[in-house]
PDB file of C-alpha atoms in Angstrom:
ATOM      1  CA  GLN A   1     -48.634 -46.113   3.553  1.00  0.00           C
ATOM      2  CA  ALA A   2     -49.203 -48.559   0.554  1.00  0.00           C
ATOM      3  CA  ALA A   3     -47.570 -46.803  -2.320  1.00  0.00           C
ATOM      4  CA  VAL A   4     -46.624 -50.710  -3.945  1.00  0.00           C
ATOM      5  CA  ARG A   5     -49.883 -52.543  -4.296  1.00  0.00           C
ATOM      6  CA  SER A   6     -47.593 -55.833  -6.364  1.00  0.00           C
ATOM      7  CA  VAL A   7     -44.569 -57.481  -6.865  1.00  0.00           C
ATOM      8  CA  SER A   8     -44.128 -60.200  -8.615  1.00  0.00           C
ATOM      9  CA  ILE A   9     -40.474 -61.516 -10.922  1.00  0.00           C
ATOM     10  CA  THR A  10     -40.322 -62.711 -14.225  1.00  0.00           C
ATOM     11  CA  PRO A  11     -38.422 -64.913 -15.204  1.00  0.00           C
ATOM     12  CA  ASN A  12     -38.428 -66.805 -11.300  1.00  0.00           C
ATOM     13  CA  PRO A  13     -35.647 -68.800 -11.618  1.00  0.00           C
ATOM     14  CA  ALA A  14     -33.572 -66.484 -12.837  1.00  0.00           C
ATOM     15  CA  GLN A  15     -29.852 -66.557 -14.363  1.00  0.00           C
ATOM     16  CA  THR A  16     -29.076 -63.284 -15.590  1.00  0.00           C
ATOM     17  CA  SER A  17     -31.783 -61.245 -14.829  1.00  0.00           C
ATOM     18  CA  ALA A  18     -35.089 -60.143 -14.214  1.00  0.00           C
ATOM     19  CA  THR A  19     -37.556 -58.192 -14.099  1.00  0.00           C
ATOM     20  CA  LEU A  20     -39.319 -56.882 -10.966  1.00  0.00           C
ATOM     21  CA  THR A  21     -43.142 -54.923 -12.168  1.00  0.00           C
ATOM     22  CA  LEU A  22     -44.168 -52.747  -9.864  1.00  0.00           C
ATOM     23  CA  ASP A  23     -48.098 -51.426  -9.194  1.00  0.00           C
ATOM     24  CA  SER A  24     -47.885 -48.740  -7.623  1.00  0.00           C
ATOM     25  CA  ASP A  25     -51.058 -46.289  -6.764  1.00  0.00           C
ATOM     26  CA  GLU A  26     -48.245 -43.629  -5.602  1.00  0.00           C
ATOM     27  CA  GLU A  27     -44.985 -41.485  -7.016  1.00  0.00           C
ATOM     28  CA  GLY A  28     -41.900 -41.569  -5.365  1.00  0.00           C
ATOM     29  CA  ILE A  29     -38.406 -43.062  -5.029  1.00  0.00           C
ATOM     30  CA  CYS A  30     -38.026 -46.384  -3.913  1.00  0.00           C
ATOM     31  CA  GLU A  31     -35.089 -48.522  -3.363  1.00  0.00           C
ATOM     32  CA  VAL A  32     -34.854 -52.274  -4.098  1.00  0.00           C
ATOM     33  CA  GLN A  33     -32.638 -54.796  -2.455  1.00  0.00           C
ATOM     34  CA  ILE A  34     -31.462 -58.622  -2.940  1.00  0.00           C
ATOM     35  CA  ILE A  35     -30.745 -59.715   0.911  1.00  0.00           C
ATOM     36  CA  SER A  36     -28.774 -63.357   0.969  1.00  0.00           C
ATOM     37  CA  VAL A  37     -30.895 -65.503   3.901  1.00  0.00           C
ATOM     38  CA  THR A  38     -28.147 -64.147   5.954  1.00  0.00           C
ATOM     39  CA  GLY A  39     -29.804 -60.804   6.144  1.00  0.00           C
ATOM     40  CA  ILE A  40     -26.867 -58.868   4.147  1.00  0.00           C
ATOM     41  CA  THR A  41     -27.868 -56.213   1.394  1.00  0.00           C
ATOM     42  CA  LEU A  42     -25.737 -57.883  -1.997  1.00  0.00           C
ATOM     43  CA  LYS A  43     -27.564 -55.718  -4.708  1.00  0.00           C
ATOM     44  CA  GLN A  44     -29.321 -52.537  -5.075  1.00  0.00           C
ATOM     45  CA  TYR A  45     -31.479 -50.409  -7.205  1.00  0.00           C
ATOM     46  CA  SER A  46     -33.417 -47.368  -6.738  1.00  0.00           C
ATOM     47  CA  THR A  47     -36.042 -46.101  -9.008  1.00  0.00           C
ATOM     48  CA  ARG A  48     -38.608 -43.541  -9.679  1.00  0.00           C
ATOM     49  CA  LEU A  49     -42.073 -44.321  -9.066  1.00  0.00           C
ATOM     50  CA  VAL A  50     -45.360 -43.856 -10.887  1.00  0.00           C
ATOM     51  CA  ALA A  51     -48.767 -44.175 -10.158  1.00  0.00           C
ATOM     52  CA  ALA A  52     -48.972 -47.124 -12.415  1.00  0.00           C
ATOM     53  CA  LYS A  53     -47.718 -50.443 -13.456  1.00  0.00           C
ATOM     54  CA  GLN A  54     -43.484 -50.712 -14.240  1.00  0.00           C
ATOM     55  CA  GLU A  55     -41.075 -52.673 -14.857  1.00  0.00           C
ATOM     56  CA  ILE A  56     -37.308 -52.326 -13.528  1.00  0.00           C
ATOM     57  CA  VAL A  57     -35.119 -55.040 -14.765  1.00  0.00           C
ATOM     58  CA  LEU A  58     -33.090 -56.313 -11.566  1.00  0.00           C
ATOM     59  CA  THR A  59     -28.911 -57.329 -14.019  1.00  0.00           C
ATOM     60  CA  ASP A  60     -26.231 -58.954 -13.016  1.00  0.00           C
ATOM     61  CA  LEU A  61     -27.853 -61.903 -11.542  1.00  0.00           C
ATOM     62  CA  GLU A  62     -25.252 -63.908 -12.390  1.00  0.00           C
ATOM     63  CA  SER A  63     -22.553 -62.907 -10.335  1.00  0.00           C
ATOM     64  CA  LEU A  64     -24.901 -63.883  -7.197  1.00  0.00           C
ATOM     65  CA  PRO A  65     -24.195 -67.401  -5.567  1.00  0.00           C
ATOM     66  CA  SER A  66     -27.313 -69.561  -6.691  1.00  0.00           C
ATOM     67  CA  GLY A  67     -29.991 -69.955  -4.322  1.00  0.00           C
ATOM     68  CA  MET A  68     -33.292 -68.131  -2.666  1.00  0.00           C
ATOM     69  CA  TYR A  69     -32.837 -64.527  -1.827  1.00  0.00           C
ATOM     70  CA  GLU A  70     -35.112 -62.094  -0.876  1.00  0.00           C
ATOM     71  CA  VAL A  71     -36.298 -58.791  -2.706  1.00  0.00           C
ATOM     72  CA  LEU A  72     -37.234 -55.768  -0.634  1.00  0.00           C
ATOM     73  CA  VAL A  73     -39.090 -52.620  -1.813  1.00  0.00           C
ATOM     74  CA  LYS A  74     -38.625 -49.872   0.402  1.00  0.00           C
ATOM     75  CA  ARG A  75     -40.335 -46.616   1.141  1.00  0.00           C
ATOM     76  CA  ASP A  76     -38.737 -44.019   2.858  1.00  0.00           C
ATOM     77  CA  GLY A  77     -36.482 -46.381   4.817  1.00  0.00           C
ATOM     78  CA  ILE A  78     -39.885 -48.717   5.246  1.00  0.00           C
ATOM     79  CA  ILE A  79     -40.158 -51.857   3.708  1.00  0.00           C
ATOM     80  CA  VAL A  80     -43.545 -51.760   1.868  1.00  0.00           C
ATOM     81  CA  GLU A  81     -43.168 -54.924  -0.312  1.00  0.00           C
ATOM     82  CA  GLN A  82     -41.128 -58.128  -0.692  1.00  0.00           C
ATOM     83  CA  THR A  83     -40.483 -61.330  -2.635  1.00  0.00           C
ATOM     84  CA  LYS A  84     -38.245 -64.341  -3.117  1.00  0.00           C
ATOM     85  CA  LEU A  85     -36.130 -64.467  -5.999  1.00  0.00           C
ATOM     86  CA  ILE A  86     -34.539 -67.977  -6.638  1.00  0.00           C
ATOM     87  CA  ILE A  87     -31.483 -67.748  -8.876  1.00  0.00           C
ATOM     88  CA  GLU A  88     -29.935 -70.416 -10.742  1.00  0.00           C
TER      89      GLU A  88
END
């Protein structure tokens, strides 16, 4: 189940928004979640994957406190990629 081959976020650290770049080898729906250090989902985005590189803009980041967050990419409820996001 390698729906997503790689994931990156720019800029990182971010202030108001960031771009999540996904490199996928399958089509379908995926969820992107921003998770606090205590494990709480603070933001969630849903997108349709295409079999190519694509960008998802993570918006309204200024509403989150400064700090480090986990970004999870899920497909069918299973984490397929994860990375860190720092918000200034």
